Amino acid sequence: QVQLVESGGGLVQAGGSLRLSCAASGRTFSIYDMGWFRQAPGKEREFVAAITWSGGRTSYADSVKGRFTISGDNAKNTVYLQMNSLKPEDTAVYYCAARRYNYAKTYDYWGQGTQVTVSS
């Protein structure tokens, strides 16, 4: 099992920045990659960004490219999401997730989520 705990959410004005953290514990050696997802009220959960646990290969949703940066610190078992130039449409609950296999279509482990609110 892998446990994930997010932190760093909050209220920020449009154009501002926030950094989310996701600390992993447990069987972290089994992780292939970790991702960030978000879910806004009344909308489905959507992919934001992901990073492979070894090698640090990253991927992003088109809506956040150039504004968000995902990074990882293997020594601390922590993944970060630096969010710049935030927009009101970025308002959502942000979830951290971990996947064990690169061929899996779904993520195996999820955090509890952290609220990000961007005011206009």
PDB file of N, CA, C and O in Angstrom, residues 60-92:
ATOM      1  N   TYR A  60       1.772  16.997 -19.245  1.00  0.00           N
ATOM      2  CA  TYR A  60       0.857  18.037 -18.777  1.00  0.00           C
ATOM      3  C   TYR A  60      -0.410  18.072 -19.623  1.00  0.00           C
ATOM      4  O   TYR A  60      -0.380  17.778 -20.812  1.00  0.00           O
ATOM      5  N   ALA A  61      -1.477  18.503 -18.993  1.00  0.00           N
ATOM      6  CA  ALA A  61      -2.677  18.834 -19.746  1.00  0.00           C
ATOM      7  C   ALA A  61      -2.420  20.128 -20.504  1.00  0.00           C
ATOM      8  O   ALA A  61      -1.684  21.005 -20.033  1.00  0.00           O
ATOM      9  N   ASP A  62      -3.038  20.261 -21.666  1.00  0.00           N
ATOM     10  CA  ASP A  62      -2.832  21.467 -22.471  1.00  0.00           C
ATOM     11  C   ASP A  62      -3.230  22.731 -21.711  1.00  0.00           C
ATOM     12  O   ASP A  62      -2.621  23.789 -21.891  1.00  0.00           O
ATOM     13  N   SER A  63      -4.226  22.609 -20.865  1.00  0.00           N
ATOM     14  CA  SER A  63      -4.747  23.785 -20.159  1.00  0.00           C
ATOM     15  C   SER A  63      -3.763  24.370 -19.147  1.00  0.00           C
ATOM     16  O   SER A  63      -3.936  25.512 -18.714  1.00  0.00           O
ATOM     17  N   VAL A  64      -2.746  23.600 -18.760  1.00  0.00           N
ATOM     18  CA  VAL A  64      -1.799  24.095 -17.747  1.00  0.00           C
ATOM     19  C   VAL A  64      -0.371  24.211 -18.269  1.00  0.00           C
ATOM     20  O   VAL A  64       0.503  24.697 -17.552  1.00  0.00           O
ATOM     21  N   LYS A  65      -0.128  23.786 -19.486  1.00  0.00           N
ATOM     22  CA  LYS A  65       1.224  23.859 -20.053  1.00  0.00           C
ATOM     23  C   LYS A  65       1.726  25.295 -20.042  1.00  0.00           C
ATOM     24  O   LYS A  65       1.018  26.221 -20.406  1.00  0.00           O
ATOM     25  N   GLY A  66       2.968  25.447 -19.595  1.00  0.00           N
ATOM     26  CA  GLY A  66       3.568  26.767 -19.533  1.00  0.00           C
ATOM     27  C   GLY A  66       3.253  27.526 -18.251  1.00  0.00           C
ATOM     28  O   GLY A  66       3.864  28.556 -17.971  1.00  0.00           O
ATOM     29  N   ARG A  67       2.300  27.030 -17.474  1.00  0.00           N
ATOM     30  CA  ARG A  67       1.944  27.688 -16.206  1.00  0.00           C
ATOM     31  C   ARG A  67       2.242  26.819 -14.994  1.00  0.00           C
ATOM     32  O   ARG A  67       2.651  27.323 -13.952  1.00  0.00           O
ATOM     33  N   PHE A  68       2.063  25.524 -15.137  1.00  0.00           N
ATOM     34  CA  PHE A  68       2.285  24.585 -14.025  1.00  0.00           C
ATOM     35  C   PHE A  68       3.545  23.774 -14.285  1.00  0.00           C
ATOM     36  O   PHE A  68       3.859  23.442 -15.431  1.00  0.00           O
ATOM     37  N   THR A  69       4.237  23.428 -13.214  1.00  0.00           N
ATOM     38  CA  THR A  69       5.420  22.580 -13.309  1.00  0.00           C
ATOM     39  C   THR A  69       5.348  21.506 -12.241  1.00  0.00           C
ATOM     40  O   THR A  69       5.203  21.815 -11.056  1.00  0.00           O
ATOM     41  N   ILE A  70       5.472  20.245 -12.671  1.00  0.00           N
ATOM     42  CA  ILE A  70       5.505  19.135 -11.734  1.00  0.00           C
ATOM     43  C   ILE A  70       6.955  18.721 -11.544  1.00  0.00           C
ATOM     44  O   ILE A  70       7.747  18.709 -12.490  1.00  0.00           O
ATOM     45  N   SER A  71       7.310  18.406 -10.305  1.00  0.00           N
ATOM     46  CA  SER A  71       8.671  17.978 -10.005  1.00  0.00           C
ATOM     47  C   SER A  71       8.627  16.986  -8.849  1.00  0.00           C
ATOM     48  O   SER A  71       7.621  16.874  -8.146  1.00  0.00           O
ATOM     49  N   GLY A  72       9.730  16.277  -8.671  1.00  0.00           N
ATOM     50  CA  GLY A  72       9.764  15.275  -7.615  1.00  0.00           C
ATOM     51  C   GLY A  72      11.073  15.270  -6.864  1.00  0.00           C
ATOM     52  O   GLY A  72      12.109  15.666  -7.424  1.00  0.00           O
ATOM     53  N   ASP A  73      11.016  14.874  -5.627  1.00  0.00           N
ATOM     54  CA  ASP A  73      12.199  14.712  -4.786  1.00  0.00           C
ATOM     55  C   ASP A  73      12.133  13.295  -4.229  1.00  0.00           C
ATOM     56  O   ASP A  73      11.439  13.033  -3.245  1.00  0.00           O
ATOM     57  N   ASN A  74      12.862  12.375  -4.882  1.00  0.00           N
ATOM     58  CA  ASN A  74      12.787  10.977  -4.476  1.00  0.00           C
ATOM     59  C   ASN A  74      13.291  10.763  -3.056  1.00  0.00           C
ATOM     60  O   ASN A  74      12.778   9.899  -2.333  1.00  0.00           O
ATOM     61  N   ALA A  75      14.274  11.549  -2.649  1.00  0.00           N
ATOM     62  CA  ALA A  75      14.822  11.388  -1.298  1.00  0.00           C
ATOM     63  C   ALA A  75      13.767  11.686  -0.238  1.00  0.00           C
ATOM     64  O   ALA A  75      13.782  11.112   0.854  1.00  0.00           O
ATOM     65  N   LYS A  76      12.845  12.579  -0.579  1.00  0.00           N
ATOM     66  CA  LYS A  76      11.784  12.948   0.361  1.00  0.00           C
ATOM     67  C   LYS A  76      10.461  12.262   0.025  1.00  0.00           C
ATOM     68  O   LYS A  76       9.453  12.505   0.699  1.00  0.00           O
ATOM     69  N   ASN A  77      10.467  11.442  -1.029  1.00  0.00           N
ATOM     70  CA  ASN A  77       9.228  10.777  -1.471  1.00  0.00           C
ATOM     71  C   ASN A  77       8.107  11.790  -1.656  1.00  0.00           C
ATOM     72  O   ASN A  77       6.954  11.569  -1.243  1.00  0.00           O
ATOM     73  N   THR A  78       8.433  12.896  -2.263  1.00  0.00           N
ATOM     74  CA  THR A  78       7.473  13.995  -2.402  1.00  0.00           C
ATOM     75  C   THR A  78       7.441  14.494  -3.838  1.00  0.00           C
ATOM     76  O   THR A  78       8.486  14.598  -4.492  1.00  0.00           O
ATOM     77  N   VAL A  79       6.239  14.779  -4.302  1.00  0.00           N
ATOM     78  CA  VAL A  79       6.026  15.370  -5.618  1.00  0.00           C
ATOM     79  C   VAL A  79       5.389  16.747  -5.420  1.00  0.00           C
ATOM     80  O   VAL A  79       4.556  16.930  -4.520  1.00  0.00           O
ATOM     81  N   TYR A  80       5.803  17.693  -6.247  1.00  0.00           N
ATOM     82  CA  TYR A  80       5.317  19.057  -6.135  1.00  0.00           C
ATOM     83  C   TYR A  80       4.589  19.477  -7.415  1.00  0.00           C
ATOM     84  O   TYR A  80       4.880  18.983  -8.501  1.00  0.00           O
ATOM     85  N   LEU A  81       3.680  20.411  -7.254  1.00  0.00           N
ATOM     86  CA  LEU A  81       3.041  21.041  -8.403  1.00  0.00           C
ATOM     87  C   LEU A  81       3.123  22.545  -8.192  1.00  0.00           C
ATOM     88  O   LEU A  81       2.415  23.098  -7.343  1.00  0.00           O
ATOM     89  N   GLN A  82       4.018  23.178  -8.924  1.00  0.00           N
ATOM     90  CA  GLN A  82       4.147  24.630  -8.875  1.00  0.00           C
ATOM     91  C   GLN A  82       3.155  25.217  -9.861  1.00  0.00           C
ATOM     92  O   GLN A  82       3.221  24.924 -11.061  1.00  0.00           O
ATOM     93  N   MET A  83       2.266  26.045  -9.370  1.00  0.00           N
ATOM     94  CA  MET A  83       1.210  26.618 -10.196  1.00  0.00           C
ATOM     95  C   MET A  83       1.390  28.130 -10.251  1.00  0.00           C
ATOM     96  O   MET A  83       1.296  28.807  -9.229  1.00  0.00           O
ATOM     97  N   ASN A  84       1.672  28.632 -11.445  1.00  0.00           N
ATOM     98  CA  ASN A  84       1.860  30.072 -11.657  1.00  0.00           C
ATOM     99  C   ASN A  84       0.766  30.604 -12.575  1.00  0.00           C
ATOM    100  O   ASN A  84       0.083  29.850 -13.258  1.00  0.00           O
ATOM    101  N   SER A  85       0.636  31.903 -12.588  1.00  0.00           N
ATOM    102  CA  SER A  85      -0.360  32.568 -13.451  1.00  0.00           C
ATOM    103  C   SER A  85      -1.731  31.917 -13.301  1.00  0.00           C
ATOM    104  O   SER A  85      -2.397  31.600 -14.297  1.00  0.00           O
ATOM    105  N   LEU A  86      -2.133  31.728 -12.076  1.00  0.00           N
ATOM    106  CA  LEU A  86      -3.389  31.032 -11.816  1.00  0.00           C
ATOM    107  C   LEU A  86      -4.586  31.813 -12.327  1.00  0.00           C
ATOM    108  O   LEU A  86      -4.601  33.056 -12.310  1.00  0.00           O
ATOM    109  N   LYS A  87      -5.582  31.067 -12.779  1.00  0.00           N
ATOM    110  CA  LYS A  87      -6.814  31.635 -13.321  1.00  0.00           C
ATOM    111  C   LYS A  87      -7.994  31.141 -12.492  1.00  0.00           C
ATOM    112  O   LYS A  87      -7.915  30.067 -11.878  1.00  0.00           O
ATOM    113  N   PRO A  88      -9.091  31.882 -12.502  1.00  0.00           N
ATOM    114  CA  PRO A  88     -10.274  31.406 -11.760  1.00  0.00           C
ATOM    115  C   PRO A  88     -10.708  30.004 -12.180  1.00  0.00           C
ATOM    116  O   PRO A  88     -11.192  29.230 -11.343  1.00  0.00           O
ATOM    117  N   GLU A  89     -10.499  29.661 -13.443  1.00  0.00           N
ATOM    118  CA  GLU A  89     -10.899  28.327 -13.900  1.00  0.00           C
ATOM    119  C   GLU A  89      -9.988  27.225 -13.381  1.00  0.00           C
ATOM    120  O   GLU A  89     -10.263  26.038 -13.601  1.00  0.00           O
ATOM    121  N   ASP A  90      -8.924  27.567 -12.694  1.00  0.00           N
ATOM    122  CA  ASP A  90      -8.088  26.569 -12.032  1.00  0.00           C
ATOM    123  C   ASP A  90      -8.654  26.162 -10.672  1.00  0.00           C
ATOM    124  O   ASP A  90      -8.136  25.238 -10.034  1.00  0.00           O
ATOM    125  N   THR A  91      -9.704  26.852 -10.245  1.00  0.00           N
ATOM    126  CA  THR A  91     -10.322  26.525  -8.960  1.00  0.00           C
ATOM    127  C   THR A  91     -10.858  25.098  -8.978  1.00  0.00           C
ATOM    128  O   THR A  91     -11.614  24.719  -9.864  1.00  0.00           O
ATOM    129  N   ALA A  92     -10.436  24.311  -8.005  1.00  0.00           N
ATOM    130  CA  ALA A  92     -10.819  22.896  -7.949  1.00  0.00           C
ATOM    131  C   ALA A  92     -10.219  22.271  -6.700  1.00  0.00           C
ATOM    132  O   ALA A  92      -9.368  22.872  -6.033  1.00  0.00           O
TER     133      ALA A  92
END
